Short mmCIF file of C-alpha atoms in Angstrom, two decimals:
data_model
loop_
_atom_site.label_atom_id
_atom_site.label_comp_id
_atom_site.label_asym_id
_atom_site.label_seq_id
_atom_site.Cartn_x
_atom_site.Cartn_y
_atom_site.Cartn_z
CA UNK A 1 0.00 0.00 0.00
CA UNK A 2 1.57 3.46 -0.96
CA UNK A 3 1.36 5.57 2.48
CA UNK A 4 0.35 8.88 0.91
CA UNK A 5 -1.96 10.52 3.38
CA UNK A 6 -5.01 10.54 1.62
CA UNK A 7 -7.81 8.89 3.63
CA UNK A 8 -9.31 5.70 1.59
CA UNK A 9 -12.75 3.98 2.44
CA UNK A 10 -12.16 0.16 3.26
CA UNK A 11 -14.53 -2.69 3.52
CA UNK A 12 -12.42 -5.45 5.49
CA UNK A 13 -14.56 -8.72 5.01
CA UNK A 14 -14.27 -11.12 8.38
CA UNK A 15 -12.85 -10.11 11.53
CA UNK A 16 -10.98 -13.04 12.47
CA UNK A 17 -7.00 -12.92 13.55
CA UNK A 18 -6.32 -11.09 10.52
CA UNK A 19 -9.51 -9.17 9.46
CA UNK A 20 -9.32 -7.68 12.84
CA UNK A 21 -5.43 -7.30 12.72
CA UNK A 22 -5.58 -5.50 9.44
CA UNK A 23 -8.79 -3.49 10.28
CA UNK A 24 -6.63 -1.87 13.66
CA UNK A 25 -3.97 -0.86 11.78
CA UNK A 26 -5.30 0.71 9.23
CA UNK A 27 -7.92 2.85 10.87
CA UNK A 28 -5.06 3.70 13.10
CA UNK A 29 -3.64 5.68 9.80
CA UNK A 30 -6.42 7.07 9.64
CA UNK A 31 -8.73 5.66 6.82
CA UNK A 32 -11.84 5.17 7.08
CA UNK A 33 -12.70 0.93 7.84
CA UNK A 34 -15.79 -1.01 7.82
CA UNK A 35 -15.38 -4.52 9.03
CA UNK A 36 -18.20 -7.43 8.34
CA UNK A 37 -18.72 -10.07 9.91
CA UNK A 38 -21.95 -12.64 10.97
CA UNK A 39 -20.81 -13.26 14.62
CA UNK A 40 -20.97 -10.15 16.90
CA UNK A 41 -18.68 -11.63 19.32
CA UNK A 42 -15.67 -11.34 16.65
CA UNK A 43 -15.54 -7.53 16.89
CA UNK A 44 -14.03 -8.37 20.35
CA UNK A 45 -11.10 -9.05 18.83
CA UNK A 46 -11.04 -5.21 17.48
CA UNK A 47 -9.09 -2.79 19.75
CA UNK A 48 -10.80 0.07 21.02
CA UNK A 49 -7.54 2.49 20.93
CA UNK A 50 -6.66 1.55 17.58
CA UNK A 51 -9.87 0.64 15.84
CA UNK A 52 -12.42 4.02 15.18
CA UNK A 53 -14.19 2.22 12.24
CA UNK A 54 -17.52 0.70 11.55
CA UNK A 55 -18.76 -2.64 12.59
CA UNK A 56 -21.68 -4.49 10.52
CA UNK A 57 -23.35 -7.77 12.08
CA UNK A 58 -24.17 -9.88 9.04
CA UNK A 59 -23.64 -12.31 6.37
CA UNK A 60 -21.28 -9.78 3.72
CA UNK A 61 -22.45 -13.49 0.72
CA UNK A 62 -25.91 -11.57 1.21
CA UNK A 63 -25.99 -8.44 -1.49
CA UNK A 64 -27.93 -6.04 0.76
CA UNK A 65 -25.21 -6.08 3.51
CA UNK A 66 -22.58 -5.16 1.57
CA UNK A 67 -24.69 -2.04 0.47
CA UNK A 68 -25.33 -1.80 3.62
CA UNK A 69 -21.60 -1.02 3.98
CA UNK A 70 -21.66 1.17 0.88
CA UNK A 71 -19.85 -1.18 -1.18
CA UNK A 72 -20.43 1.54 -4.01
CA UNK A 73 -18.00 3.80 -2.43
CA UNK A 74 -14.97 1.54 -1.41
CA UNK A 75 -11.74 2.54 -2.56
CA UNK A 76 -10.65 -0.89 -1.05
CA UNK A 77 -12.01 -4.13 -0.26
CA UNK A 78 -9.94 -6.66 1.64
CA UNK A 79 -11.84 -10.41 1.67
CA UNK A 80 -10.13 -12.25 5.14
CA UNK A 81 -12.86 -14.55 6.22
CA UNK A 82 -11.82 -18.36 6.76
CA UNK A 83 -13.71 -19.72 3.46
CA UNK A 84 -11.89 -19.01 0.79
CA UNK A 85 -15.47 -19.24 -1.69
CA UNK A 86 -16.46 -16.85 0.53
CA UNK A 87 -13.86 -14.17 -0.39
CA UNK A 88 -13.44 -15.18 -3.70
CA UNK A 89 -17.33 -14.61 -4.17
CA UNK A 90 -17.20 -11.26 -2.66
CA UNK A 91 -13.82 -10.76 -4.43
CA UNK A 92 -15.42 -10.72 -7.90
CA UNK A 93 -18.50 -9.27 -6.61
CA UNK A 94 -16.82 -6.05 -5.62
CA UNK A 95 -14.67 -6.30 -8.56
CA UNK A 96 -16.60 -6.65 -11.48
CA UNK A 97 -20.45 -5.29 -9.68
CA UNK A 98 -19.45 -2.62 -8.04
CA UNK A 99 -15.81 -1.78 -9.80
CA UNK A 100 -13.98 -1.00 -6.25
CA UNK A 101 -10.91 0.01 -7.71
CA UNK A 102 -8.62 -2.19 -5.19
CA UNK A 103 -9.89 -5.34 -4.12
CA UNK A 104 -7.72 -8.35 -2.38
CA UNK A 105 -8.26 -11.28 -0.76
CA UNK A 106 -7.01 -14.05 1.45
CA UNK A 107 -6.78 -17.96 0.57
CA UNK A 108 -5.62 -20.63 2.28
CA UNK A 109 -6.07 -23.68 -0.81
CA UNK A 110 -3.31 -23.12 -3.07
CA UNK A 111 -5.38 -25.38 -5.36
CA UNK A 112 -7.62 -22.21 -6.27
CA UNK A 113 -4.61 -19.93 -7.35
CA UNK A 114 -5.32 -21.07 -10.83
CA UNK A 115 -8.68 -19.56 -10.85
CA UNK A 116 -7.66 -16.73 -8.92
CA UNK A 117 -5.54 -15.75 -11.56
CA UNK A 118 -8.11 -16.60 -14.66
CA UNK A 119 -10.52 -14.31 -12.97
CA UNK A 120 -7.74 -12.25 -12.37
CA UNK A 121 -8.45 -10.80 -8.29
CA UNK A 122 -5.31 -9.93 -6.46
CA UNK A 123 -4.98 -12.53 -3.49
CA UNK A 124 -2.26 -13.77 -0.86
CA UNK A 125 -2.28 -17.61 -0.31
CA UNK A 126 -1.02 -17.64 3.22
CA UNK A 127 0.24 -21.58 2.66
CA UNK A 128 2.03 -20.70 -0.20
CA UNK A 129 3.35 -17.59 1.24
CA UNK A 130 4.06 -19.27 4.73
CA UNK A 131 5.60 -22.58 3.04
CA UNK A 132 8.36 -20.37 0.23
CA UNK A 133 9.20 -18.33 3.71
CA UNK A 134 9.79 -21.32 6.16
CA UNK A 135 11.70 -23.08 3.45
CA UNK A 136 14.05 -19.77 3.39
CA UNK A 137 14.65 -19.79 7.01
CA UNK A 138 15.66 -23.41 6.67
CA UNK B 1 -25.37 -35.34 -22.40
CA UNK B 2 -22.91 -35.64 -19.51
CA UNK B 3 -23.82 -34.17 -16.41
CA UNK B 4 -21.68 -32.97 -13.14
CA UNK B 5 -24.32 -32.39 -10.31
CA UNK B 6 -22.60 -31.57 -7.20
CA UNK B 7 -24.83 -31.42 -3.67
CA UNK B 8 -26.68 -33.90 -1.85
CA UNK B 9 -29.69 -34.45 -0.46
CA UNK B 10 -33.13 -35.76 -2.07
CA UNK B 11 -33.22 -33.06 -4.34
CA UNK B 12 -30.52 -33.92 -6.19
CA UNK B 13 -31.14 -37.96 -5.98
CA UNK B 14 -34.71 -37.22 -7.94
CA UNK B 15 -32.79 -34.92 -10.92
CA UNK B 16 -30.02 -37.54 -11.31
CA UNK B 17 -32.91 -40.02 -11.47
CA UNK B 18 -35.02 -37.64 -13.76
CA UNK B 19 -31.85 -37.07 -16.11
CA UNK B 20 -31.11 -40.94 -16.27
CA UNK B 21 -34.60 -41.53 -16.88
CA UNK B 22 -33.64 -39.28 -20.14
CA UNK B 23 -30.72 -41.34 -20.96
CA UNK B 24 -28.26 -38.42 -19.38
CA UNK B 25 -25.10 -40.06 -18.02
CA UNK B 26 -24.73 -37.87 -14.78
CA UNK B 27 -21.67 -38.16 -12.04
CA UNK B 28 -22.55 -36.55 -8.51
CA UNK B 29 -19.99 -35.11 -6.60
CA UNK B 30 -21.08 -35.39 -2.40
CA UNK B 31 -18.94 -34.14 0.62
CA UNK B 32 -20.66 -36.83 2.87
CA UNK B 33 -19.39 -40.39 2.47
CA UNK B 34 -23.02 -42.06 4.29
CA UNK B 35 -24.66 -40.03 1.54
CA UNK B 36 -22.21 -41.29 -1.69
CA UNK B 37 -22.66 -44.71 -0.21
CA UNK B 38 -26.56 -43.98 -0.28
CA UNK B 39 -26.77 -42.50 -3.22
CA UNK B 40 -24.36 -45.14 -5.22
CA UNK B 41 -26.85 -47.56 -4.44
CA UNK B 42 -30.00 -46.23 -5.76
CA UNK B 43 -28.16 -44.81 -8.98
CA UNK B 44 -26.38 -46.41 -11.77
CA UNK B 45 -24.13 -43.32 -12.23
CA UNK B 46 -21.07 -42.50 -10.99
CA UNK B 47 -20.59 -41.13 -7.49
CA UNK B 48 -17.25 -39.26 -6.30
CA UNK B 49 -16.79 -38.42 -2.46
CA UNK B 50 -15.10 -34.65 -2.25
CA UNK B 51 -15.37 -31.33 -1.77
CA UNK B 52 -16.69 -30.37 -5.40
CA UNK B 53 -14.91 -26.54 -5.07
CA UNK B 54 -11.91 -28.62 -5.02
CA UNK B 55 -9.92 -28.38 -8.52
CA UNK B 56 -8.76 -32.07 -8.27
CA UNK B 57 -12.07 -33.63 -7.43
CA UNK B 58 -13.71 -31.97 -9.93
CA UNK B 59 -10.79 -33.73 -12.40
CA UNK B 60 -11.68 -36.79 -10.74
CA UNK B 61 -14.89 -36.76 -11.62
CA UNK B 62 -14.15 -36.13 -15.23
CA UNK B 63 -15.19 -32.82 -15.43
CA UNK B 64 -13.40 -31.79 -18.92
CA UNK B 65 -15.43 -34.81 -20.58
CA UNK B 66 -19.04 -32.86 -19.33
CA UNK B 67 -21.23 -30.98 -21.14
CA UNK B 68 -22.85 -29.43 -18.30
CA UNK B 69 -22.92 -28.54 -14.39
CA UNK B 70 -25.17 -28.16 -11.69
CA UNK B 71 -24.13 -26.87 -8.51
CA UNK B 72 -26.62 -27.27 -5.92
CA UNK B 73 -24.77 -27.41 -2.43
CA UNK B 74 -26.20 -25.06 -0.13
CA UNK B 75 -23.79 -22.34 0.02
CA UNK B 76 -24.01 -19.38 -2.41
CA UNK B 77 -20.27 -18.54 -2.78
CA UNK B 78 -19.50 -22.92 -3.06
CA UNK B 79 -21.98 -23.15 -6.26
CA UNK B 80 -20.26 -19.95 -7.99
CA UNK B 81 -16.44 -21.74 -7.22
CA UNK B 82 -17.99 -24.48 -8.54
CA UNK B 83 -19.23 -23.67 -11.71
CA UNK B 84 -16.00 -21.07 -12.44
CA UNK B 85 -13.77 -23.74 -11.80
CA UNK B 86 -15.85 -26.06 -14.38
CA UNK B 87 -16.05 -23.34 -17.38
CA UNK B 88 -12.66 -22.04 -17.01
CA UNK B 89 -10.34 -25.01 -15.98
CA UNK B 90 -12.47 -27.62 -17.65
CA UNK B 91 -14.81 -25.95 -20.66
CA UNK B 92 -17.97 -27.32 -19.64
CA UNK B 93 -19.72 -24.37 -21.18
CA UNK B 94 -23.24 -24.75 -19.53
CA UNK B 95 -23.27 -24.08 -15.58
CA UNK B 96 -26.00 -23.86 -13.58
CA UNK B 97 -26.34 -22.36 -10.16
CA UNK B 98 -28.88 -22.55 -7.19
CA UNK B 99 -28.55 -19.23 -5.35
CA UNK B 100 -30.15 -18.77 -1.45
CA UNK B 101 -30.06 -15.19 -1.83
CA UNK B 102 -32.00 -14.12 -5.36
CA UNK B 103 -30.16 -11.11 -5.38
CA UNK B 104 -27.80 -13.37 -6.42
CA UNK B 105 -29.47 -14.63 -9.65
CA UNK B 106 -28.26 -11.79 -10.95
CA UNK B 107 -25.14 -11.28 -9.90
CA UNK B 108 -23.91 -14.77 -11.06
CA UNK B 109 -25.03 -14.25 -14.50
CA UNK B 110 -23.54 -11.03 -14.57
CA UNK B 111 -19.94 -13.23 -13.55
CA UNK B 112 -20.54 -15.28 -16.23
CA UNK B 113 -22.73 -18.40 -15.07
CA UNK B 114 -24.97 -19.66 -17.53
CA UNK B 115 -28.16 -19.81 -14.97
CA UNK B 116 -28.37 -18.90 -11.80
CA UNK B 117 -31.72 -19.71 -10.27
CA UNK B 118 -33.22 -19.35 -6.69
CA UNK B 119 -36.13 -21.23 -4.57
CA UNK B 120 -37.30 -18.51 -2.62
CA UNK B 121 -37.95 -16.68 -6.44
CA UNK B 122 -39.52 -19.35 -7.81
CA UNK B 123 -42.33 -20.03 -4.59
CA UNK B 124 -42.84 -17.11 -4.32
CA UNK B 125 -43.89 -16.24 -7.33
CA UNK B 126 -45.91 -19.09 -7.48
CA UNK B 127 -47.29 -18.18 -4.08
CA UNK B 128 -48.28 -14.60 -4.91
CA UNK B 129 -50.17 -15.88 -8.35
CA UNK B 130 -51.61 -18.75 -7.23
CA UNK B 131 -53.31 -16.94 -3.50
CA UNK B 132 -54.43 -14.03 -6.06
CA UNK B 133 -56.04 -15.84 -8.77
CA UNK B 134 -57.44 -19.62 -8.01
CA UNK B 135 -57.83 -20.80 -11.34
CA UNK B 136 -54.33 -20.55 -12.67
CA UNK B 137 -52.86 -23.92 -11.52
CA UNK B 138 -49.08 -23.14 -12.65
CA UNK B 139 -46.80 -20.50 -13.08
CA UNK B 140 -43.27 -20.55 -13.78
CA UNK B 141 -41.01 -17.80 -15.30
CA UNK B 142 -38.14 -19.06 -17.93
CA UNK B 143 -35.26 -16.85 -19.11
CA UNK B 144 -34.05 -15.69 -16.08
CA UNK B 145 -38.01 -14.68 -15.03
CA UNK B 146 -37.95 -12.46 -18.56
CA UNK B 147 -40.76 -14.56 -19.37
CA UNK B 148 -43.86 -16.49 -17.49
CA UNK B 149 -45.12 -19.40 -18.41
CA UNK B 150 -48.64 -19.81 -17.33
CA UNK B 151 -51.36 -23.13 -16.61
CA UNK B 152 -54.68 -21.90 -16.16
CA UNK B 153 -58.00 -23.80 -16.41
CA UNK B 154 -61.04 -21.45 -18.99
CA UNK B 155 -64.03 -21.55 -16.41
CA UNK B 156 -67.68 -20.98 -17.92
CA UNK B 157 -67.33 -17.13 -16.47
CA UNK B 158 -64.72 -16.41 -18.02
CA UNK B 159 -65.07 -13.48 -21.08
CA UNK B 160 -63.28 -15.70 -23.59
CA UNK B 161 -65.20 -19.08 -22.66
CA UNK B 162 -66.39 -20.40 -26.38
CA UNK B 163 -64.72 -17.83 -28.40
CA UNK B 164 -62.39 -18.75 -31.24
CA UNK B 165 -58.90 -17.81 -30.32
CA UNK B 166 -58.86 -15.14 -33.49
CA UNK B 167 -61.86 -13.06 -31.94
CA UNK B 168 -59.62 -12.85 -28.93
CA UNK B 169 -57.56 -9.38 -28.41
CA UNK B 170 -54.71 -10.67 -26.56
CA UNK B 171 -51.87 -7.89 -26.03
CA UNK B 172 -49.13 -8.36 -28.70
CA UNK B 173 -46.81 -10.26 -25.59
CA UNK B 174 -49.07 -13.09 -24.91
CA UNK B 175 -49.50 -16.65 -26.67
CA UNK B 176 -51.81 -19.11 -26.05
CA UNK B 177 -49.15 -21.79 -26.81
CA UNK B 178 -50.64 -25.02 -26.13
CA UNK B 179 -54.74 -26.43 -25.02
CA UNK B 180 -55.28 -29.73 -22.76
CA UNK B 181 -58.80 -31.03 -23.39
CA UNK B 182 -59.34 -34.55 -22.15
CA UNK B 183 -55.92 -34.95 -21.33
CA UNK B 184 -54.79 -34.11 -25.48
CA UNK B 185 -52.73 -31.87 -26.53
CA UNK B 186 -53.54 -29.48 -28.97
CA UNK B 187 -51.30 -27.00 -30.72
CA UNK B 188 -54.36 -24.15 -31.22
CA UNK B 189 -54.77 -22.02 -34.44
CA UNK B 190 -57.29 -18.97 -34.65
CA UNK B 191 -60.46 -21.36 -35.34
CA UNK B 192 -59.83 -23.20 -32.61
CA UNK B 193 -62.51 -22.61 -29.47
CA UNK B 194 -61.83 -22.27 -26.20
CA UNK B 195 -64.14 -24.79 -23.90
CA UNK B 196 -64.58 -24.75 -20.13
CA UNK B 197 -62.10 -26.84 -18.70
CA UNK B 198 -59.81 -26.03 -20.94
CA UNK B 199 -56.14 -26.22 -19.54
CA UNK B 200 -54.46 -23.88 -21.41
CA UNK B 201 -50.81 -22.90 -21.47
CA UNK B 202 -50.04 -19.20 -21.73
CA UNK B 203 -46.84 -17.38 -22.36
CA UNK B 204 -46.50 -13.64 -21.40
CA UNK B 205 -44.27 -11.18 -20.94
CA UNK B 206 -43.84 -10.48 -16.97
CA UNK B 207 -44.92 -6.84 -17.70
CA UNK B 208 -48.20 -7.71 -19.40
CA UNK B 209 -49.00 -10.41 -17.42
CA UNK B 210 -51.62 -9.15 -15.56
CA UNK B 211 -53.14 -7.62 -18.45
CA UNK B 212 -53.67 -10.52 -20.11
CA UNK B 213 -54.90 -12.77 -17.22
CA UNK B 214 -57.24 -10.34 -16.85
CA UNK B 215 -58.54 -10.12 -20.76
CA UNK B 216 -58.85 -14.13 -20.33
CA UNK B 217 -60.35 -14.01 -16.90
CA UNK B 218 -62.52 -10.87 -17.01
CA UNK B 219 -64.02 -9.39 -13.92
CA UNK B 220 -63.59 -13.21 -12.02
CA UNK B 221 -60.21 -11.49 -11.45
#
């Protein structure tokens, strides 16, 4: 991400250990974060002295919440839920919909990188990633 | 034809047995191994146990020698990976979709499956036609709901009861397609009368719809 100091809108899908992560830091520099997720009791995982954001209860695979989170007006939407159909769904839904001009996600099957790539959305498989970078350490 | 269906349940035991029954070969992929082991027994196809969002059980199940695929698991985001995975790693050109959410009918399509179709659509469109009119028996909209397919039975009150099909002014969107008397078919030309208990089969244009039940129904409406 290029830290010029403009203020972006971002719609962080799942606030598990790394939805939540990523939605602290950056509304601690100051943009402007929305983070989705179905169980209320994951926004305990956001911190209240980092995290000034938005929290929406509900399914983000159901159209009306993402409007609900203006998915219109995103500059950026980050997919980080634990089902990787999940954020690829949303993925291309943000994408190619509602043309949110930066849009990544998170798997964890390497198996789908082939796809990924034919329906060309950025993503970070976190086994690959993890596997290349424990192999350098070796 | 060769057919993929991936999902379980009843539902899709009485398609594969509906598309047999038509001399389609069909595979099912199921996550459940009680329910491949149920289903292998009461069908002649072939059964593969996996996760059918999964690349390599989708090759398994000799998905680049199908013709079509039906994804009808109960998860949304499952039956898009599903049929994406089938049209772009393995050409099967037609993929088909069951949606919870019928926003979603939409939205598939517009990502490039070939149908995307949804339950709660379907009843209750059915429900809404069939508590507001009694005498239409079935309704069902084609095309992605661009177009309704209507059963209704002619009742002796009706406006159009014993006229010949040319003295009716039905609006340029609707067809009288198709007439069941005495359990015949009958493809109908203009001379041909309607009777009372008539079944006839009616194709319309969502937007006229309800201008044309009502020219065939009249004030029973």
């Amino acid at each position: 991400m290029e830290t010029n100091q403009k203020s972006l809108y971002i719609i962080i899908i799942g606030c598990g250990r790394l939805g939540s992560l990523l939605a602290n830091m950056l509304s601690k520099e100051g943009h402007s974060t929305v983070i989705i997720d179905n169980n209320i009791h994951s926004f305990d995982a956001l911190n209240s002295t980092e995290f000034s954001g938005f929290q929406i209860e509900g399914d983000a695979t159901e159209l009306s919440v993402l409007k609900e989170a203006k998915i219109d007006k995103a500059d950026i939407l980050i997919g980080a839920t634990h089902d990787d159909n999940i954020n690829i769904m949303i993925g291309q839904i943000a994408k190619r919909v509602f043309t949110v001009p930066n849009v990544l996600i998170r798997i964890l099957d390497q198996n789908k990188e082939p796809l990924l790539q034919k329906i060309d959305i950025k993503y970070v498989c976190t086994t690959t990633e993890i596997a290349s970078k424990i192999i350098e350490l070796i | 034809m060769n057919i993929i269906i991936v999902g379980g349940g009843k539902f899709v035991y009485f398609v594969a047995k509906n598309f047999q029954s038509k001399g389609h070969q069909v595979t099912i992929i199921n996550k459940s191994l009680d329910e491949c082991t149920w289903l292998s027994r009461k069908l002649k196809g072939i059964v593969v146990h996996g996760d059918g969002t999964d690349p390599v059980i989708l090759k398994d199940a000799k998905a680049s020698q199908m013709d079509a695929i039906l994804a009808v698991t109960p998860h949304d985001q499952d039956n898009l990976i599903i049929c994406q995975i089938a049209q772009l790693n393995f050409q099967i050109s037609k993929t088909l979709a069951y949606v919870n959410d019928p926003d979603n009918e939409e939205i598939f399509r517009k990502l490039g499956i070939t149908a995307a179709f949804s339950t709660t659509h379907m009843i209750s469109n059915v429900i809404e036609q069939r508590t507001a009119y009694d005498d239409i028996v079935g309704l069902s909209s084609v095309a992605g709901g661009k177009v309704n397919v209507t059963e209704l039975i002619i009742s002796k009150d009706f406006p159009v009861c014993d006229k010949r099909l040319d003295e009716i002014q039905l609006s340029d969107n609707g067809l009288i397609a198709c007439i069941i008397r005495d359990d015949k078919q009958i493809i109908p030309h203009g001379t041909t009368i309607l009777k009372e208990g008539d079944n006839i089969i009616l194709i319309s244009l969502p937007e006229n719809h309800g201008e044309i039940i009502k020219t065939l129904m009249g004030d029973s409406v």
